[in-house]
Amino acid sequence: KKKLKISGRELVSVPAQVFGLDQLQVLEMSPERESCLRYRMELLPREISHLRNLTCLYVDSNNLKKIPAEIGTLSHLERLTLSNNSLSSLPPEMGALQRLHSLHLANNSLTELPAPLCQLRSLTFLDVSDNKIDTIPSSIRHLEKLETLLLLFNSLESLPEDVCLLRNLCTLWLGNNHLRSLPASFGELVNLDWGYNYCSCNFEGNPLESPPPEVCSRGPEEIRDYFLSFRRT
């Protein structure tokens, strides 16, 4: 069996038999996407390391408080969803997941962007919205393949210049933070589709000056038009 979904309102742990399915590639232990259910699993067992062929692991909407170090042994893992849990930190071993390209961490209890994430060179999608993040480490520049970065509903007061080195970014959501300005080189994020896809960049809910002249002077005209729309509204 290559794919397994475990469901039920009373899900509190992973059945031991699952760890014998050494050919398993997709394991889902999350409520249905459209429901408001929340499972009660608090711990992802260390035995998860037995599932060496996993490519996708979905554990959204549980009550996870900790991820075991053994997660780093899942060398084939490409997609990991941990949103809507109670995580306050991530193990450094996650930096070993070099095939991981999609990581969902929205609505947890993180207070900073964890350092292990910056080691994930294949990451293209990162969602850390609705946490308590107030700082982004300069090492984020190592996520050179990152295309989507979602940071809504955090406590960011500034962006490091290193964010502007993520030249593959197509989607950047920064709404509902405490940003008053942007890095001078922000306009160099030329893959953000300002003019044709409004959803590719989001700043609502920030006390930004509009338009920030240091940004408008370097980027495309769409940036100036975007910020001028704030003044009109």
PDB file of C-alpha atoms in Angstrom:
ATOM      1  CA  LYS A   1       0.000   0.000   0.000  1.00  0.00           C
ATOM      2  CA  LYS A   2       1.479   3.343  -1.104  1.00  0.00           C
ATOM      3  CA  LYS A   3      -1.099   5.772   0.336  1.00  0.00           C
ATOM      4  CA  LEU A   4      -2.907   5.727   3.670  1.00  0.00           C
ATOM      5  CA  LYS A   5      -5.414   8.105   5.267  1.00  0.00           C
ATOM      6  CA  ILE A   6      -6.245   7.710   8.956  1.00  0.00           C
ATOM      7  CA  SER A   7      -9.285   9.627  10.183  1.00  0.00           C
ATOM      8  CA  GLY A   8     -11.609   9.890  13.159  1.00  0.00           C
ATOM      9  CA  ARG A   9     -12.555  12.444  15.778  1.00  0.00           C
ATOM     10  CA  GLU A  10     -10.846  10.397  18.458  1.00  0.00           C
ATOM     11  CA  LEU A  11      -7.481  10.064  16.719  1.00  0.00           C
ATOM     12  CA  VAL A  12      -4.902  10.505  19.500  1.00  0.00           C
ATOM     13  CA  SER A  13      -1.994   8.379  18.250  1.00  0.00           C
ATOM     14  CA  VAL A  14      -0.647   6.580  15.199  1.00  0.00           C
ATOM     15  CA  PRO A  15      -1.605   2.887  15.147  1.00  0.00           C
ATOM     16  CA  ALA A  16       1.555   0.808  15.603  1.00  0.00           C
ATOM     17  CA  GLN A  17       0.764  -1.285  12.518  1.00  0.00           C
ATOM     18  CA  VAL A  18       1.368   1.748  10.304  1.00  0.00           C
ATOM     19  CA  PHE A  19       5.108   1.668  10.985  1.00  0.00           C
ATOM     20  CA  GLY A  20       5.351  -1.742   9.359  1.00  0.00           C
ATOM     21  CA  LEU A  21       4.261  -0.326   5.985  1.00  0.00           C
ATOM     22  CA  ASP A  22       7.786   0.326   4.801  1.00  0.00           C
ATOM     23  CA  GLN A  23       6.677   1.061   1.217  1.00  0.00           C
ATOM     24  CA  LEU A  24       4.234   3.771   2.271  1.00  0.00           C
ATOM     25  CA  GLN A  25       4.664   7.012   0.337  1.00  0.00           C
ATOM     26  CA  VAL A  26       1.736   9.184   1.468  1.00  0.00           C
ATOM     27  CA  LEU A  27       0.421   9.300   5.039  1.00  0.00           C
ATOM     28  CA  GLU A  28      -2.456  11.616   5.915  1.00  0.00           C
ATOM     29  CA  MET A  29      -3.651  12.125   9.486  1.00  0.00           C
ATOM     30  CA  SER A  30      -5.557  15.388   9.114  1.00  0.00           C
ATOM     31  CA  PRO A  31      -9.275  16.206   9.127  1.00  0.00           C
ATOM     32  CA  GLU A  32     -10.885  16.883   5.803  1.00  0.00           C
ATOM     33  CA  ARG A  33      -9.794  20.251   4.401  1.00  0.00           C
ATOM     34  CA  GLU A  34     -13.315  21.691   4.353  1.00  0.00           C
ATOM     35  CA  SER A  35     -14.234  20.653   7.913  1.00  0.00           C
ATOM     36  CA  CYS A  36     -13.649  22.390  11.247  1.00  0.00           C
ATOM     37  CA  LEU A  37     -12.527  19.189  12.945  1.00  0.00           C
ATOM     38  CA  ARG A  38      -9.382  18.998  15.003  1.00  0.00           C
ATOM     39  CA  TYR A  39      -7.770  15.722  15.980  1.00  0.00           C
ATOM     40  CA  ARG A  40      -6.087  15.243  19.345  1.00  0.00           C
ATOM     41  CA  MET A  41      -2.719  13.721  18.536  1.00  0.00           C
ATOM     42  CA  GLU A  42      -0.031  15.453  20.635  1.00  0.00           C
ATOM     43  CA  LEU A  43       3.028  13.495  19.598  1.00  0.00           C
ATOM     44  CA  LEU A  44       4.396  12.245  16.313  1.00  0.00           C
ATOM     45  CA  PRO A  45       6.131   8.984  17.352  1.00  0.00           C
ATOM     46  CA  ARG A  46       9.855   8.429  16.855  1.00  0.00           C
ATOM     47  CA  GLU A  47       8.927   5.320  14.877  1.00  0.00           C
ATOM     48  CA  ILE A  48       8.008   7.612  11.995  1.00  0.00           C
ATOM     49  CA  SER A  49      11.623   6.998  10.948  1.00  0.00           C
ATOM     50  CA  HIS A  50      10.596   3.478   9.839  1.00  0.00           C
ATOM     51  CA  LEU A  51       8.679   4.960   6.914  1.00  0.00           C
ATOM     52  CA  ARG A  52      11.759   5.729   4.846  1.00  0.00           C
ATOM     53  CA  ASN A  53       9.844   5.969   1.565  1.00  0.00           C
ATOM     54  CA  LEU A  54       7.429   8.706   2.646  1.00  0.00           C
ATOM     55  CA  THR A  55       7.168  11.576   0.182  1.00  0.00           C
ATOM     56  CA  CYS A  56       4.114  13.311   1.730  1.00  0.00           C
ATOM     57  CA  LEU A  57       3.138  13.595   5.394  1.00  0.00           C
ATOM     58  CA  TYR A  58      -0.019  15.504   6.346  1.00  0.00           C
ATOM     59  CA  VAL A  59      -0.563  16.158  10.063  1.00  0.00           C
ATOM     60  CA  ASP A  60      -2.546  19.418  10.028  1.00  0.00           C
ATOM     61  CA  SER A  61      -5.122  20.291  12.689  1.00  0.00           C
ATOM     62  CA  ASN A  62      -3.962  18.083  15.502  1.00  0.00           C
ATOM     63  CA  ASN A  63      -2.494  19.129  18.845  1.00  0.00           C
ATOM     64  CA  LEU A  64       1.168  18.399  18.138  1.00  0.00           C
ATOM     65  CA  LYS A  65       3.525  20.023  20.604  1.00  0.00           C
ATOM     66  CA  LYS A  66       6.770  18.492  19.388  1.00  0.00           C
ATOM     67  CA  ILE A  67       8.282  16.948  16.249  1.00  0.00           C
ATOM     68  CA  PRO A  68      10.805  14.166  16.923  1.00  0.00           C
ATOM     69  CA  ALA A  69      14.403  14.429  15.714  1.00  0.00           C
ATOM     70  CA  GLU A  70      13.790  11.259  13.702  1.00  0.00           C
ATOM     71  CA  ILE A  71      11.858  13.325  11.153  1.00  0.00           C
ATOM     72  CA  GLY A  72      15.266  14.123   9.677  1.00  0.00           C
ATOM     73  CA  THR A  73      15.699  10.512   8.509  1.00  0.00           C
ATOM     74  CA  LEU A  74      12.839  10.789   5.988  1.00  0.00           C
ATOM     75  CA  SER A  75      15.165  11.624   3.146  1.00  0.00           C
ATOM     76  CA  HIS A  76      12.472  11.255   0.429  1.00  0.00           C
ATOM     77  CA  LEU A  77      10.021  13.650   2.066  1.00  0.00           C
ATOM     78  CA  GLU A  78       8.841  16.359  -0.362  1.00  0.00           C
ATOM     79  CA  ARG A  79       5.738  17.761   1.347  1.00  0.00           C
ATOM     80  CA  LEU A  80       5.103  18.242   5.069  1.00  0.00           C
ATOM     81  CA  THR A  81       2.012  19.954   6.478  1.00  0.00           C
ATOM     82  CA  LEU A  82       1.961  20.852  10.187  1.00  0.00           C
ATOM     83  CA  SER A  83      -0.466  23.770  10.263  1.00  0.00           C
ATOM     84  CA  ASN A  84      -2.959  24.261  13.107  1.00  0.00           C
ATOM     85  CA  ASN A  85      -0.976  22.564  15.842  1.00  0.00           C
ATOM     86  CA  SER A  86       0.764  23.759  19.034  1.00  0.00           C
ATOM     87  CA  LEU A  87       4.385  23.758  17.884  1.00  0.00           C
ATOM     88  CA  SER A  88       6.736  26.276  19.491  1.00  0.00           C
ATOM     89  CA  SER A  89       9.935  24.968  17.868  1.00  0.00           C
ATOM     90  CA  LEU A  90      11.264  22.587  15.228  1.00  0.00           C
ATOM     91  CA  PRO A  91      14.109  20.087  15.617  1.00  0.00           C
ATOM     92  CA  PRO A  92      17.408  21.040  13.922  1.00  0.00           C
ATOM     93  CA  GLU A  93      17.342  17.642  12.200  1.00  0.00           C
ATOM     94  CA  MET A  94      14.686  19.013   9.840  1.00  0.00           C
ATOM     95  CA  GLY A  95      17.529  20.700   7.993  1.00  0.00           C
ATOM     96  CA  ALA A  96      18.400  17.259   6.596  1.00  0.00           C
ATOM     97  CA  LEU A  97      15.203  17.096   4.520  1.00  0.00           C
ATOM     98  CA  GLN A  98      16.894  18.226   1.337  1.00  0.00           C
ATOM     99  CA  ARG A  99      14.073  17.046  -0.958  1.00  0.00           C
ATOM    100  CA  LEU A 100      11.421  18.989   0.949  1.00  0.00           C
ATOM    101  CA  HIS A 101       9.858  21.651  -1.290  1.00  0.00           C
ATOM    102  CA  SER A 102       6.595  22.446   0.528  1.00  0.00           C
ATOM    103  CA  LEU A 103       6.280  23.147   4.263  1.00  0.00           C
ATOM    104  CA  HIS A 104       3.100  24.373   5.989  1.00  0.00           C
ATOM    105  CA  LEU A 105       3.462  25.756   9.532  1.00  0.00           C
ATOM    106  CA  ALA A 106       0.557  28.214   9.726  1.00  0.00           C
ATOM    107  CA  ASN A 107      -1.241  28.773  13.027  1.00  0.00           C
ATOM    108  CA  ASN A 108       1.239  27.325  15.496  1.00  0.00           C
ATOM    109  CA  SER A 109       3.086  29.008  18.388  1.00  0.00           C
ATOM    110  CA  LEU A 110       6.425  29.759  16.733  1.00  0.00           C
ATOM    111  CA  THR A 111       8.117  32.974  17.841  1.00  0.00           C
ATOM    112  CA  GLU A 112      10.868  33.098  15.205  1.00  0.00           C
ATOM    113  CA  LEU A 113      11.643  31.617  11.841  1.00  0.00           C
ATOM    114  CA  PRO A 114      13.453  28.403  12.852  1.00  0.00           C
ATOM    115  CA  ALA A 115      17.070  28.118  11.699  1.00  0.00           C
ATOM    116  CA  PRO A 116      16.638  24.578  10.240  1.00  0.00           C
ATOM    117  CA  LEU A 117      14.356  25.979   7.547  1.00  0.00           C
ATOM    118  CA  CYS A 118      17.215  27.940   6.058  1.00  0.00           C
ATOM    119  CA  GLN A 119      19.045  24.685   5.323  1.00  0.00           C
ATOM    120  CA  LEU A 120      16.236  23.375   3.119  1.00  0.00           C
ATOM    121  CA  ARG A 121      17.679  24.353  -0.257  1.00  0.00           C
ATOM    122  CA  SER A 122      14.869  22.684  -2.261  1.00  0.00           C
ATOM    123  CA  LEU A 123      12.069  24.529  -0.471  1.00  0.00           C
ATOM    124  CA  THR A 124       9.761  26.375  -2.879  1.00  0.00           C
ATOM    125  CA  PHE A 125       6.690  26.889  -0.652  1.00  0.00           C
ATOM    126  CA  LEU A 126       6.846  28.070   2.961  1.00  0.00           C
ATOM    127  CA  ASP A 127       3.786  29.067   4.996  1.00  0.00           C
ATOM    128  CA  VAL A 128       4.434  30.387   8.512  1.00  0.00           C
ATOM    129  CA  SER A 129       1.364  32.621   8.737  1.00  0.00           C
ATOM    130  CA  ASP A 130      -0.440  33.305  12.004  1.00  0.00           C
ATOM    131  CA  ASN A 131       2.353  32.530  14.425  1.00  0.00           C
ATOM    132  CA  LYS A 132       4.166  35.031  16.675  1.00  0.00           C
ATOM    133  CA  ILE A 133       7.207  35.532  14.486  1.00  0.00           C
ATOM    134  CA  ASP A 134       8.869  38.896  15.020  1.00  0.00           C
ATOM    135  CA  THR A 135      12.187  38.336  13.270  1.00  0.00           C
ATOM    136  CA  ILE A 136      13.519  36.668  10.134  1.00  0.00           C
ATOM    137  CA  PRO A 137      17.141  35.449  10.247  1.00  0.00           C
ATOM    138  CA  SER A 138      19.491  36.733   7.567  1.00  0.00           C
ATOM    139  CA  SER A 139      20.215  33.099   6.693  1.00  0.00           C
ATOM    140  CA  ILE A 140      16.883  33.032   4.849  1.00  0.00           C
ATOM    141  CA  ARG A 141      18.927  33.989   1.778  1.00  0.00           C
ATOM    142  CA  HIS A 142      19.957  30.315   1.532  1.00  0.00           C
ATOM    143  CA  LEU A 143      16.416  29.393   0.453  1.00  0.00           C
ATOM    144  CA  GLU A 144      17.392  30.278  -3.075  1.00  0.00           C
ATOM    145  CA  LYS A 145      14.613  28.209  -4.726  1.00  0.00           C
ATOM    146  CA  LEU A 146      11.813  29.687  -2.618  1.00  0.00           C
ATOM    147  CA  GLU A 147       8.867  30.784  -4.767  1.00  0.00           C
ATOM    148  CA  THR A 148       6.114  31.281  -2.175  1.00  0.00           C
ATOM    149  CA  LEU A 149       6.581  32.838   1.278  1.00  0.00           C
ATOM    150  CA  LEU A 150       3.509  33.437   3.448  1.00  0.00           C
ATOM    151  CA  LEU A 151       4.092  35.486   6.610  1.00  0.00           C
ATOM    152  CA  LEU A 152       0.651  36.912   7.324  1.00  0.00           C
ATOM    153  CA  PHE A 153      -0.535  37.668  10.878  1.00  0.00           C
ATOM    154  CA  ASN A 154       2.843  37.778  12.598  1.00  0.00           C
ATOM    155  CA  SER A 155       4.690  40.519  14.512  1.00  0.00           C
ATOM    156  CA  LEU A 156       7.316  41.558  11.976  1.00  0.00           C
ATOM    157  CA  GLU A 157       8.565  45.128  12.343  1.00  0.00           C
ATOM    158  CA  SER A 158      11.135  44.897   9.562  1.00  0.00           C
ATOM    159  CA  LEU A 159      12.384  42.696   6.744  1.00  0.00           C
ATOM    160  CA  PRO A 160      16.082  41.862   6.441  1.00  0.00           C
ATOM    161  CA  GLU A 161      17.762  42.889   3.198  1.00  0.00           C
ATOM    162  CA  ASP A 162      18.477  39.207   2.660  1.00  0.00           C
ATOM    163  CA  VAL A 163      14.834  38.610   1.753  1.00  0.00           C
ATOM    164  CA  CYS A 164      15.552  40.610  -1.396  1.00  0.00           C
ATOM    165  CA  LEU A 165      18.038  37.930  -2.465  1.00  0.00           C
ATOM    166  CA  LEU A 166      15.198  35.450  -2.926  1.00  0.00           C
ATOM    167  CA  ARG A 167      14.973  36.274  -6.612  1.00  0.00           C
ATOM    168  CA  ASN A 168      12.659  33.349  -7.412  1.00  0.00           C
ATOM    169  CA  LEU A 169       9.872  34.668  -5.161  1.00  0.00           C
ATOM    170  CA  CYS A 170       6.600  34.900  -7.070  1.00  0.00           C
ATOM    171  CA  THR A 171       4.267  35.169  -4.070  1.00  0.00           C
ATOM    172  CA  LEU A 172       4.988  37.121  -0.883  1.00  0.00           C
ATOM    173  CA  TRP A 173       2.269  37.741   1.694  1.00  0.00           C
ATOM    174  CA  LEU A 174       3.174  40.110   4.531  1.00  0.00           C
ATOM    175  CA  GLY A 175      -0.265  41.335   5.562  1.00  0.00           C
ATOM    176  CA  ASN A 176      -1.137  42.140   9.175  1.00  0.00           C
ATOM    177  CA  ASN A 177       2.344  42.666  10.563  1.00  0.00           C
ATOM    178  CA  HIS A 178       3.950  45.861  11.976  1.00  0.00           C
ATOM    179  CA  LEU A 179       6.008  46.862   8.948  1.00  0.00           C
ATOM    180  CA  ARG A 180       6.689  50.595   8.531  1.00  0.00           C
ATOM    181  CA  SER A 181       9.211  50.309   5.705  1.00  0.00           C
ATOM    182  CA  LEU A 182      10.721  47.879   3.247  1.00  0.00           C
ATOM    183  CA  PRO A 183      14.357  47.190   2.349  1.00  0.00           C
ATOM    184  CA  ALA A 184      15.801  49.544  -0.249  1.00  0.00           C
ATOM    185  CA  SER A 185      16.458  46.633  -2.606  1.00  0.00           C
ATOM    186  CA  PHE A 186      12.886  45.318  -2.390  1.00  0.00           C
ATOM    187  CA  GLY A 187      12.232  46.360  -5.979  1.00  0.00           C
ATOM    188  CA  GLU A 188      14.744  43.761  -7.138  1.00  0.00           C
ATOM    189  CA  LEU A 189      12.190  41.026  -6.458  1.00  0.00           C
ATOM    190  CA  VAL A 190      11.216  41.265 -10.101  1.00  0.00           C
ATOM    191  CA  ASN A 191       9.278  37.981 -10.215  1.00  0.00           C
ATOM    192  CA  LEU A 192       6.524  39.358  -7.979  1.00  0.00           C
ATOM    193  CA  ASP A 193       3.613  39.879 -10.343  1.00  0.00           C
ATOM    194  CA  TRP A 194       2.447  43.297  -9.090  1.00  0.00           C
ATOM    195  CA  GLY A 195       0.573  44.414 -12.134  1.00  0.00           C
ATOM    196  CA  TYR A 196      -1.418  41.382 -13.175  1.00  0.00           C
ATOM    197  CA  ASN A 197      -1.931  39.182 -10.128  1.00  0.00           C
ATOM    198  CA  TYR A 198      -2.880  41.185  -7.049  1.00  0.00           C
ATOM    199  CA  CYS A 199      -2.734  38.104  -4.834  1.00  0.00           C
ATOM    200  CA  SER A 200       0.968  37.595  -5.543  1.00  0.00           C
ATOM    201  CA  CYS A 201       1.879  40.249  -2.976  1.00  0.00           C
ATOM    202  CA  ASN A 202      -0.042  41.359   0.099  1.00  0.00           C
ATOM    203  CA  PHE A 203       0.738  44.207   2.524  1.00  0.00           C
ATOM    204  CA  GLU A 204      -2.653  45.094   4.011  1.00  0.00           C
ATOM    205  CA  GLY A 205      -2.720  45.707   7.750  1.00  0.00           C
ATOM    206  CA  ASN A 206       0.771  47.248   7.989  1.00  0.00           C
ATOM    207  CA  PRO A 207       1.545  50.910   8.899  1.00  0.00           C
ATOM    208  CA  LEU A 208       3.639  51.293   5.735  1.00  0.00           C
ATOM    209  CA  GLU A 209       4.388  54.704   4.343  1.00  0.00           C
ATOM    210  CA  SER A 210       2.964  54.893   0.852  1.00  0.00           C
ATOM    211  CA  PRO A 211       4.710  54.829  -1.443  1.00  0.00           C
ATOM    212  CA  PRO A 212       8.162  54.121   0.004  1.00  0.00           C
ATOM    213  CA  PRO A 213      10.441  56.166  -2.309  1.00  0.00           C
ATOM    214  CA  GLU A 214      13.465  53.912  -1.922  1.00  0.00           C
ATOM    215  CA  VAL A 215      11.416  51.035  -3.282  1.00  0.00           C
ATOM    216  CA  CYS A 216       9.660  52.894  -6.086  1.00  0.00           C
ATOM    217  CA  SER A 217      12.942  54.202  -7.455  1.00  0.00           C
ATOM    218  CA  ARG A 218      14.308  50.687  -7.991  1.00  0.00           C
ATOM    219  CA  GLY A 219      11.382  48.521  -8.964  1.00  0.00           C
ATOM    220  CA  PRO A 220       8.870  48.435 -11.829  1.00  0.00           C
ATOM    221  CA  GLU A 221       6.097  51.013 -12.110  1.00  0.00           C
ATOM    222  CA  GLU A 222       3.586  48.514 -10.737  1.00  0.00           C
ATOM    223  CA  ILE A 223       5.189  48.909  -7.294  1.00  0.00           C
ATOM    224  CA  ARG A 224       4.562  52.662  -7.273  1.00  0.00           C
ATOM    225  CA  ASP A 225       0.991  52.179  -8.481  1.00  0.00           C
ATOM    226  CA  TYR A 226       0.375  49.517  -5.856  1.00  0.00           C
ATOM    227  CA  PHE A 227       1.393  51.728  -2.951  1.00  0.00           C
ATOM    228  CA  LEU A 228      -0.336  54.769  -4.334  1.00  0.00           C
ATOM    229  CA  SER A 229      -3.578  52.792  -4.156  1.00  0.00           C
ATOM    230  CA  PHE A 230      -3.202  52.835  -0.354  1.00  0.00           C
ATOM    231  CA  ARG A 231      -3.249  56.627  -0.401  1.00  0.00           C
ATOM    232  CA  ARG A 232      -6.388  56.707  -2.508  1.00  0.00           C
ATOM    233  CA  THR A 233      -8.195  54.350  -0.103  1.00  0.00           C
TER     234      THR A 233
END
